[in-house]
Amino acid sequence: MKTTQAYRFALDLTPGQERAVNAHVGAARAAHNWALARVKAVMDQRAAERSYGVPDELLTPSLPWSLAGLRKAWNAAKAEAAPWWGEVSKEAFNTGLDALARGLKNWADSRNGGRAGRPVGFPRFKSRRRATPSVRFTTGAIRVEPDRGHVVLPRLGRLKLHESARKLARRVDNGTARIMSATVRRDGGRWHVSFTVEVQRAERQPARPGSVVGVDVGIKHLAVLSTGELVDNPRHLVAAQARLRALGRASSRKSGPDRRTGCRPSNRWQR
């Protein structure tokens, strides 16, 4: 049985590596904003032409919203839009274009009733301050080093991990896992790398395949089985509240801190 699983590790980047990662993040943001500006410009142009009575067949050709269509338009204009495009991996631009393609699809599906849940707004331009820095790699050299303390990513090279990647490396070495992509993202003031992995797992067989039981989850009882068995509710909250009341009464009988008199708390009160 094949399943998709994520492995996330913290990174210890050098200043030079952090600058390289930020360059890739900026490239993804630049590609996203450029493509979004093109999409909005074409939409506004077609709307203006319709208001002038221009037939649909004579309107400005629409820009495809798929990842392939946005990538084709970007490749045709990247020499002018981003003369520095050769300094970073092409996966950086693909990250921004893919995010825009998914955002446009979600917006269109939400308007047409093809997407359940809350309405999805039209994609917005990414800001350096508001957007979460991230870049995704799907092709190229993506691997965990034999020492299990470093990873290799396209154009970024060898990056040191803050923790061991032995769990992922063990599966890859055994041939039961395949790394599909890697995402470098900044969360909570620290850079992390997340691997999307296709994992091969053995299907678990039930010990008694012929036995069937119905379970009804309730409040008075934790569960009621179709066999008539009642599983009692452990009521963890009630028990914890009773213990908290007892500990509170015991603490009030001990000498606590008093700022007015400068009294220091006793050892038992601190415990």
mmCIF file with all atom_site columns, N, CA, C and O in Angstrom, residues 195-236:
data_model
loop_
_atom_site.group_PDB
_atom_site.id
_atom_site.type_symbol
_atom_site.label_atom_id
_atom_site.label_alt_id
_atom_site.label_comp_id
_atom_site.label_asym_id
_atom_site.label_entity_id
_atom_site.label_seq_id
_atom_site.pdbx_PDB_ins_code
_atom_site.Cartn_x
_atom_site.Cartn_y
_atom_site.Cartn_z
_atom_site.occupancy
_atom_site.B_iso_or_equiv
_atom_site.pdbx_formal_charge
_atom_site.auth_seq_id
_atom_site.auth_comp_id
_atom_site.auth_asym_id
_atom_site.auth_atom_id
_atom_site.pdbx_PDB_model_num
ATOM 1   N N  . PHE A 1 195 ? 9.993   17.237  3.334  1.00 0.00 ? 195 PHE A N  1
ATOM 2   C CA . PHE A 1 195 ? 10.060  16.296  2.222  1.00 0.00 ? 195 PHE A CA 1
ATOM 3   C C  . PHE A 1 195 ? 8.696   15.623  2.064  1.00 0.00 ? 195 PHE A C  1
ATOM 4   O O  . PHE A 1 195 ? 8.139   15.100  3.039  1.00 0.00 ? 195 PHE A O  1
ATOM 5   N N  . THR A 1 196 ? 8.171   15.660  0.854  1.00 0.00 ? 196 THR A N  1
ATOM 6   C CA . THR A 1 196 ? 6.974   14.883  0.523  1.00 0.00 ? 196 THR A CA 1
ATOM 7   C C  . THR A 1 196 ? 7.446   13.540  -0.017 1.00 0.00 ? 196 THR A C  1
ATOM 8   O O  . THR A 1 196 ? 8.133   13.481  -1.037 1.00 0.00 ? 196 THR A O  1
ATOM 9   N N  . VAL A 1 197 ? 7.076   12.467  0.675  1.00 0.00 ? 197 VAL A N  1
ATOM 10  C CA . VAL A 1 197 ? 7.643   11.148  0.404  1.00 0.00 ? 197 VAL A CA 1
ATOM 11  C C  . VAL A 1 197 ? 6.517   10.175  0.109  1.00 0.00 ? 197 VAL A C  1
ATOM 12  O O  . VAL A 1 197 ? 5.474   10.177  0.779  1.00 0.00 ? 197 VAL A O  1
ATOM 13  N N  . GLU A 1 198 ? 6.718   9.360   -0.910 1.00 0.00 ? 198 GLU A N  1
ATOM 14  C CA . GLU A 1 198 ? 5.811   8.253   -1.202 1.00 0.00 ? 198 GLU A CA 1
ATOM 15  C C  . GLU A 1 198 ? 6.325   7.023   -0.464 1.00 0.00 ? 198 GLU A C  1
ATOM 16  O O  . GLU A 1 198 ? 7.422   6.527   -0.741 1.00 0.00 ? 198 GLU A O  1
ATOM 17  N N  . VAL A 1 199 ? 5.548   6.532   0.490  1.00 0.00 ? 199 VAL A N  1
ATOM 18  C CA . VAL A 1 199 ? 5.978   5.462   1.387  1.00 0.00 ? 199 VAL A CA 1
ATOM 19  C C  . VAL A 1 199 ? 5.212   4.196   1.054  1.00 0.00 ? 199 VAL A C  1
ATOM 20  O O  . VAL A 1 199 ? 3.986   4.228   0.843  1.00 0.00 ? 199 VAL A O  1
ATOM 21  N N  . GLN A 1 200 ? 5.936   3.098   1.001  1.00 0.00 ? 200 GLN A N  1
ATOM 22  C CA . GLN A 1 200 ? 5.336   1.789   0.785  1.00 0.00 ? 200 GLN A CA 1
ATOM 23  C C  . GLN A 1 200 ? 5.139   1.131   2.148  1.00 0.00 ? 200 GLN A C  1
ATOM 24  O O  . GLN A 1 200 ? 6.097   0.834   2.857  1.00 0.00 ? 200 GLN A O  1
ATOM 25  N N  . ARG A 1 201 ? 3.888   0.894   2.521  1.00 0.00 ? 201 ARG A N  1
ATOM 26  C CA . ARG A 1 201 ? 3.569   0.288   3.809  1.00 0.00 ? 201 ARG A CA 1
ATOM 27  C C  . ARG A 1 201 ? 2.876   -1.054  3.604  1.00 0.00 ? 201 ARG A C  1
ATOM 28  O O  . ARG A 1 201 ? 2.112   -1.229  2.643  1.00 0.00 ? 201 ARG A O  1
ATOM 29  N N  . ALA A 1 202 ? 3.137   -1.955  4.513  1.00 0.00 ? 202 ALA A N  1
ATOM 30  C CA . ALA A 1 202 ? 2.482   -3.260  4.474  1.00 0.00 ? 202 ALA A CA 1
ATOM 31  C C  . ALA A 1 202 ? 1.058   -3.118  5.001  1.00 0.00 ? 202 ALA A C  1
ATOM 32  O O  . ALA A 1 202 ? 0.828   -2.479  6.040  1.00 0.00 ? 202 ALA A O  1
ATOM 33  N N  . GLU A 1 203 ? 0.111   -3.703  4.297  1.00 0.00 ? 203 GLU A N  1
ATOM 34  C CA . GLU A 1 203 ? -1.278  -3.629  4.729  1.00 0.00 ? 203 GLU A CA 1
ATOM 35  C C  . GLU A 1 203 ? -1.494  -4.533  5.943  1.00 0.00 ? 203 GLU A C  1
ATOM 36  O O  . GLU A 1 203 ? -1.108  -5.699  5.949  1.00 0.00 ? 203 GLU A O  1
ATOM 37  N N  . ARG A 1 204 ? -2.113  -3.957  6.955  1.00 0.00 ? 204 ARG A N  1
ATOM 38  C CA . ARG A 1 204 ? -2.387  -4.729  8.166  1.00 0.00 ? 204 ARG A CA 1
ATOM 39  C C  . ARG A 1 204 ? -3.625  -5.594  7.969  1.00 0.00 ? 204 ARG A C  1
ATOM 40  O O  . ARG A 1 204 ? -4.646  -5.121  7.469  1.00 0.00 ? 204 ARG A O  1
ATOM 41  N N  . GLN A 1 205 ? -3.498  -6.836  8.374  1.00 0.00 ? 205 GLN A N  1
ATOM 42  C CA . GLN A 1 205 ? -4.608  -7.774  8.280  1.00 0.00 ? 205 GLN A CA 1
ATOM 43  C C  . GLN A 1 205 ? -5.273  -7.914  9.645  1.00 0.00 ? 205 GLN A C  1
ATOM 44  O O  . GLN A 1 205 ? -4.586  -8.031  10.668 1.00 0.00 ? 205 GLN A O  1
ATOM 45  N N  . PRO A 1 206 ? -6.593  -7.889  9.704  1.00 0.00 ? 206 PRO A N  1
ATOM 46  C CA . PRO A 1 206 ? -7.263  -8.040  11.000 1.00 0.00 ? 206 PRO A CA 1
ATOM 47  C C  . PRO A 1 206 ? -7.039  -9.420  11.583 1.00 0.00 ? 206 PRO A C  1
ATOM 48  O O  . PRO A 1 206 ? -6.932  -10.416 10.855 1.00 0.00 ? 206 PRO A O  1
ATOM 49  N N  . ALA A 1 207 ? -6.938  -9.480  12.906 1.00 0.00 ? 207 ALA A N  1
ATOM 50  C CA . ALA A 1 207 ? -6.721  -10.767 13.577 1.00 0.00 ? 207 ALA A CA 1
ATOM 51  C C  . ALA A 1 207 ? -7.922  -11.692 13.414 1.00 0.00 ? 207 ALA A C  1
ATOM 52  O O  . ALA A 1 207 ? -7.769  -12.903 13.251 1.00 0.00 ? 207 ALA A O  1
ATOM 53  N N  . ARG A 1 208 ? -9.128  -11.108 13.455 1.00 0.00 ? 208 ARG A N  1
ATOM 54  C CA . ARG A 1 208 ? -10.359 -11.900 13.263 1.00 0.00 ? 208 ARG A CA 1
ATOM 55  C C  . ARG A 1 208 ? -11.186 -11.225 12.174 1.00 0.00 ? 208 ARG A C  1
ATOM 56  O O  . ARG A 1 208 ? -12.053 -10.401 12.465 1.00 0.00 ? 208 ARG A O  1
ATOM 57  N N  . PRO A 1 209 ? -10.914 -11.540 10.909 1.00 0.00 ? 209 PRO A N  1
ATOM 58  C CA . PRO A 1 209 ? -11.595 -10.826 9.812  1.00 0.00 ? 209 PRO A CA 1
ATOM 59  C C  . PRO A 1 209 ? -13.098 -11.051 9.773  1.00 0.00 ? 209 PRO A C  1
ATOM 60  O O  . PRO A 1 209 ? -13.823 -10.239 9.225  1.00 0.00 ? 209 PRO A O  1
ATOM 61  N N  . GLY A 1 210 ? -13.588 -12.155 10.358 1.00 0.00 ? 210 GLY A N  1
ATOM 62  C CA . GLY A 1 210 ? -15.018 -12.433 10.282 1.00 0.00 ? 210 GLY A CA 1
ATOM 63  C C  . GLY A 1 210 ? -15.836 -11.739 11.342 1.00 0.00 ? 210 GLY A C  1
ATOM 64  O O  . GLY A 1 210 ? -17.068 -11.734 11.276 1.00 0.00 ? 210 GLY A O  1
ATOM 65  N N  . SER A 1 211 ? -15.200 -11.153 12.338 1.00 0.00 ? 211 SER A N  1
ATOM 66  C CA . SER A 1 211 ? -15.928 -10.525 13.442 1.00 0.00 ? 211 SER A CA 1
ATOM 67  C C  . SER A 1 211 ? -16.255 -9.076  13.109 1.00 0.00 ? 211 SER A C  1
ATOM 68  O O  . SER A 1 211 ? -15.409 -8.343  12.603 1.00 0.00 ? 211 SER A O  1
ATOM 69  N N  . VAL A 1 212 ? -17.469 -8.673  13.377 1.00 0.00 ? 212 VAL A N  1
ATOM 70  C CA . VAL A 1 212 ? -17.935 -7.317  13.110 1.00 0.00 ? 212 VAL A CA 1
ATOM 71  C C  . VAL A 1 212 ? -18.663 -6.817  14.348 1.00 0.00 ? 212 VAL A C  1
ATOM 72  O O  . VAL A 1 212 ? -19.435 -7.567  14.968 1.00 0.00 ? 212 VAL A O  1
ATOM 73  N N  . VAL A 1 213 ? -18.425 -5.550  14.711 1.00 0.00 ? 213 VAL A N  1
ATOM 74  C CA . VAL A 1 213 ? -19.096 -4.960  15.861 1.00 0.00 ? 213 VAL A CA 1
ATOM 75  C C  . VAL A 1 213 ? -19.416 -3.505  15.528 1.00 0.00 ? 213 VAL A C  1
ATOM 76  O O  . VAL A 1 213 ? -18.646 -2.824  14.846 1.00 0.00 ? 213 VAL A O  1
ATOM 77  N N  . GLY A 1 214 ? -20.565 -3.052  15.975 1.00 0.00 ? 214 GLY A N  1
ATOM 78  C CA . GLY A 1 214 ? -20.947 -1.657  15.811 1.00 0.00 ? 214 GLY A CA 1
ATOM 79  C C  . GLY A 1 214 ? -20.620 -0.865  17.064 1.00 0.00 ? 214 GLY A C  1
ATOM 80  O O  . GLY A 1 214 ? -20.768 -1.364  18.188 1.00 0.00 ? 214 GLY A O  1
ATOM 81  N N  . VAL A 1 215 ? -20.173 0.370   16.890 1.00 0.00 ? 215 VAL A N  1
ATOM 82  C CA . VAL A 1 215 ? -19.758 1.219   18.003 1.00 0.00 ? 215 VAL A CA 1
ATOM 83  C C  . VAL A 1 215 ? -20.526 2.530   17.930 1.00 0.00 ? 215 VAL A C  1
ATOM 84  O O  . VAL A 1 215 ? -20.577 3.167   16.881 1.00 0.00 ? 215 VAL A O  1
ATOM 85  N N  . ASP A 1 216 ? -21.154 2.889   19.054 1.00 0.00 ? 216 ASP A N  1
ATOM 86  C CA . ASP A 1 216 ? -21.864 4.166   19.161 1.00 0.00 ? 216 ASP A CA 1
ATOM 87  C C  . ASP A 1 216 ? -21.211 4.968   20.270 1.00 0.00 ? 216 ASP A C  1
ATOM 88  O O  . ASP A 1 216 ? -21.209 4.549   21.426 1.00 0.00 ? 216 ASP A O  1
ATOM 89  N N  . VAL A 1 217 ? -20.632 6.113   19.914 1.00 0.00 ? 217 VAL A N  1
ATOM 90  C CA . VAL A 1 217 ? -19.948 6.960   20.878 1.00 0.00 ? 217 VAL A CA 1
ATOM 91  C C  . VAL A 1 217 ? -20.967 7.867   21.541 1.00 0.00 ? 217 VAL A C  1
ATOM 92  O O  . VAL A 1 217 ? -21.787 8.503   20.870 1.00 0.00 ? 217 VAL A O  1
ATOM 93  N N  . GLY A 1 218 ? -20.914 7.924   22.872 1.00 0.00 ? 218 GLY A N  1
ATOM 94  C CA . GLY A 1 218 ? -21.878 8.722   23.611 1.00 0.00 ? 218 GLY A CA 1
ATOM 95  C C  . GLY A 1 218 ? -21.228 9.602   24.649 1.00 0.00 ? 218 GLY A C  1
ATOM 96  O O  . GLY A 1 218 ? -20.009 9.816   24.640 1.00 0.00 ? 218 GLY A O  1
ATOM 97  N N  . ILE A 1 219 ? -22.047 10.115  25.590 1.00 0.00 ? 219 ILE A N  1
ATOM 98  C CA . ILE A 1 219 ? -21.566 11.007  26.648 1.00 0.00 ? 219 ILE A CA 1
ATOM 99  C C  . ILE A 1 219 ? -21.601 10.289  27.997 1.00 0.00 ? 219 ILE A C  1
ATOM 100 O O  . ILE A 1 219 ? -20.613 10.272  28.726 1.00 0.00 ? 219 ILE A O  1
ATOM 101 N N  . LYS A 1 220 ? -22.748 9.695   28.319 1.00 0.00 ? 220 LYS A N  1
ATOM 102 C CA . LYS A 1 220 ? -22.844 8.957   29.579 1.00 0.00 ? 220 LYS A CA 1
ATOM 103 C C  . LYS A 1 220 ? -21.876 7.789   29.577 1.00 0.00 ? 220 LYS A C  1
ATOM 104 O O  . LYS A 1 220 ? -21.213 7.515   30.584 1.00 0.00 ? 220 LYS A O  1
ATOM 105 N N  . HIS A 1 221 ? -21.804 7.076   28.470 1.00 0.00 ? 221 HIS A N  1
ATOM 106 C CA . HIS A 1 221 ? -20.830 6.013   28.276 1.00 0.00 ? 221 HIS A CA 1
ATOM 107 C C  . HIS A 1 221 ? -19.903 6.411   27.124 1.00 0.00 ? 221 HIS A C  1
ATOM 108 O O  . HIS A 1 221 ? -20.359 7.006   26.143 1.00 0.00 ? 221 HIS A O  1
ATOM 109 N N  . LEU A 1 222 ? -18.626 6.062   27.260 1.00 0.00 ? 222 LEU A N  1
ATOM 110 C CA . LEU A 1 222 ? -17.685 6.400   26.196 1.00 0.00 ? 222 LEU A CA 1
ATOM 111 C C  . LEU A 1 222 ? -18.070 5.735   24.892 1.00 0.00 ? 222 LEU A C  1
ATOM 112 O O  . LEU A 1 222 ? -17.989 6.336   23.821 1.00 0.00 ? 222 LEU A O  1
ATOM 113 N N  . ALA A 1 223 ? -18.511 4.504   24.933 1.00 0.00 ? 223 ALA A N  1
ATOM 114 C CA . ALA A 1 223 ? -18.937 3.778   23.742 1.00 0.00 ? 223 ALA A CA 1
ATOM 115 C C  . ALA A 1 223 ? -19.908 2.689   24.149 1.00 0.00 ? 223 ALA A C  1
ATOM 116 O O  . ALA A 1 223 ? -19.824 2.117   25.248 1.00 0.00 ? 223 ALA A O  1
ATOM 117 N N  . VAL A 1 224 ? -20.855 2.421   23.249 1.00 0.00 ? 224 VAL A N  1
ATOM 118 C CA . VAL A 1 224 ? -21.813 1.322   23.413 1.00 0.00 ? 224 VAL A CA 1
ATOM 119 C C  . VAL A 1 224 ? -21.653 0.413   22.207 1.00 0.00 ? 224 VAL A C  1
ATOM 120 O O  . VAL A 1 224 ? -21.789 0.858   21.060 1.00 0.00 ? 224 VAL A O  1
ATOM 121 N N  . LEU A 1 225 ? -21.327 -0.855  22.460 1.00 0.00 ? 225 LEU A N  1
ATOM 122 C CA . LEU A 1 225 ? -21.099 -1.805  21.387 1.00 0.00 ? 225 LEU A CA 1
ATOM 123 C C  . LEU A 1 225 ? -22.385 -2.520  21.026 1.00 0.00 ? 225 LEU A C  1
ATOM 124 O O  . LEU A 1 225 ? -23.316 -2.624  21.840 1.00 0.00 ? 225 LEU A O  1
ATOM 125 N N  . SER A 1 226 ? -22.448 -3.004  19.807 1.00 0.00 ? 226 SER A N  1
ATOM 126 C CA . SER A 1 226 ? -23.640 -3.729  19.356 1.00 0.00 ? 226 SER A CA 1
ATOM 127 C C  . SER A 1 226 ? -23.827 -5.044  20.094 1.00 0.00 ? 226 SER A C  1
ATOM 128 O O  . SER A 1 226 ? -24.916 -5.611  20.086 1.00 0.00 ? 226 SER A O  1
ATOM 129 N N  . THR A 1 227 ? -22.787 -5.500  20.755 1.00 0.00 ? 227 THR A N  1
ATOM 130 C CA . THR A 1 227 ? -22.896 -6.729  21.548 1.00 0.00 ? 227 THR A CA 1
ATOM 131 C C  . THR A 1 227 ? -23.531 -6.481  22.908 1.00 0.00 ? 227 THR A C  1
ATOM 132 O O  . THR A 1 227 ? -23.741 -7.421  23.668 1.00 0.00 ? 227 THR A O  1
ATOM 133 N N  . GLY A 1 228 ? -23.805 -5.207  23.242 1.00 0.00 ? 228 GLY A N  1
ATOM 134 C CA . GLY A 1 228 ? -24.378 -4.868  24.529 1.00 0.00 ? 228 GLY A CA 1
ATOM 135 C C  . GLY A 1 228 ? -23.364 -4.422  25.558 1.00 0.00 ? 228 GLY A C  1
ATOM 136 O O  . GLY A 1 228 ? -23.738 -4.003  26.660 1.00 0.00 ? 228 GLY A O  1
ATOM 137 N N  . GLU A 1 229 ? -22.108 -4.488  25.233 1.00 0.00 ? 229 GLU A N  1
ATOM 138 C CA . GLU A 1 229 ? -21.059 -4.080  26.173 1.00 0.00 ? 229 GLU A CA 1
ATOM 139 C C  . GLU A 1 229 ? -21.019 -2.560  26.273 1.00 0.00 ? 229 GLU A C  1
ATOM 140 O O  . GLU A 1 229 ? -21.111 -1.850  25.273 1.00 0.00 ? 229 GLU A O  1
ATOM 141 N N  . LEU A 1 230 ? -20.887 -2.067  27.511 1.00 0.00 ? 230 LEU A N  1
ATOM 142 C CA . LEU A 1 230 ? -20.812 -0.639  27.770 1.00 0.00 ? 230 LEU A CA 1
ATOM 143 C C  . LEU A 1 230 ? -19.391 -0.281  28.213 1.00 0.00 ? 230 LEU A C  1
ATOM 144 O O  . LEU A 1 230 ? -18.856 -0.898  29.133 1.00 0.00 ? 230 LEU A O  1
ATOM 145 N N  . VAL A 1 231 ? -18.807 0.715   27.549 1.00 0.00 ? 231 VAL A N  1
ATOM 146 C CA . VAL A 1 231 ? -17.473 1.189   27.901 1.00 0.00 ? 231 VAL A CA 1
ATOM 147 C C  . VAL A 1 231 ? -17.641 2.483   28.689 1.00 0.00 ? 231 VAL A C  1
ATOM 148 O O  . VAL A 1 231 ? -18.195 3.461   28.186 1.00 0.00 ? 231 VAL A O  1
ATOM 149 N N  . ASP A 1 232 ? -17.200 2.468   29.955 1.00 0.00 ? 232 ASP A N  1
ATOM 150 C CA . ASP A 1 232 ? -17.397 3.615   30.829 1.00 0.00 ? 232 ASP A CA 1
ATOM 151 C C  . ASP A 1 232 ? -16.602 4.824   30.351 1.00 0.00 ? 232 ASP A C  1
ATOM 152 O O  . ASP A 1 232 ? -15.513 4.696   29.775 1.00 0.00 ? 232 ASP A O  1
ATOM 153 N N  . ASN A 1 233 ? -17.185 5.997   30.627 1.00 0.00 ? 233 ASN A N  1
ATOM 154 C CA . ASN A 1 233 ? -16.500 7.247   30.318 1.00 0.00 ? 233 ASN A CA 1
ATOM 155 C C  . ASN A 1 233 ? -15.491 7.547   31.429 1.00 0.00 ? 233 ASN A C  1
ATOM 156 O O  . ASN A 1 233 ? -15.871 7.637   32.596 1.00 0.00 ? 233 ASN A O  1
ATOM 157 N N  . PRO A 1 234 ? -14.191 7.679   31.107 1.00 0.00 ? 234 PRO A N  1
ATOM 158 C CA . PRO A 1 234 ? -13.210 7.913   32.184 1.00 0.00 ? 234 PRO A CA 1
ATOM 159 C C  . PRO A 1 234 ? -13.347 9.263   32.854 1.00 0.00 ? 234 PRO A C  1
ATOM 160 O O  . PRO A 1 234 ? -12.847 9.454   33.962 1.00 0.00 ? 234 PRO A O  1
ATOM 161 N N  . ARG A 1 235 ? -14.007 10.228  32.213 1.00 0.00 ? 235 ARG A N  1
ATOM 162 C CA . ARG A 1 235 ? -14.241 11.552  32.803 1.00 0.00 ? 235 ARG A CA 1
ATOM 163 C C  . ARG A 1 235 ? -12.939 12.169  33.333 1.00 0.00 ? 235 ARG A C  1
ATOM 164 O O  . ARG A 1 235 ? -12.801 12.470  34.520 1.00 0.00 ? 235 ARG A O  1
ATOM 165 N N  . HIS A 1 236 ? -12.002 12.347  32.439 1.00 0.00 ? 236 HIS A N  1
ATOM 166 C CA . HIS A 1 236 ? -10.703 12.896  32.824 1.00 0.00 ? 236 HIS A CA 1
ATOM 167 C C  . HIS A 1 236 ? -10.829 14.315  33.365 1.00 0.00 ? 236 HIS A C  1
ATOM 168 O O  . HIS A 1 236 ? -10.120 14.691  34.307 1.00 0.00 ? 236 HIS A O  1
#
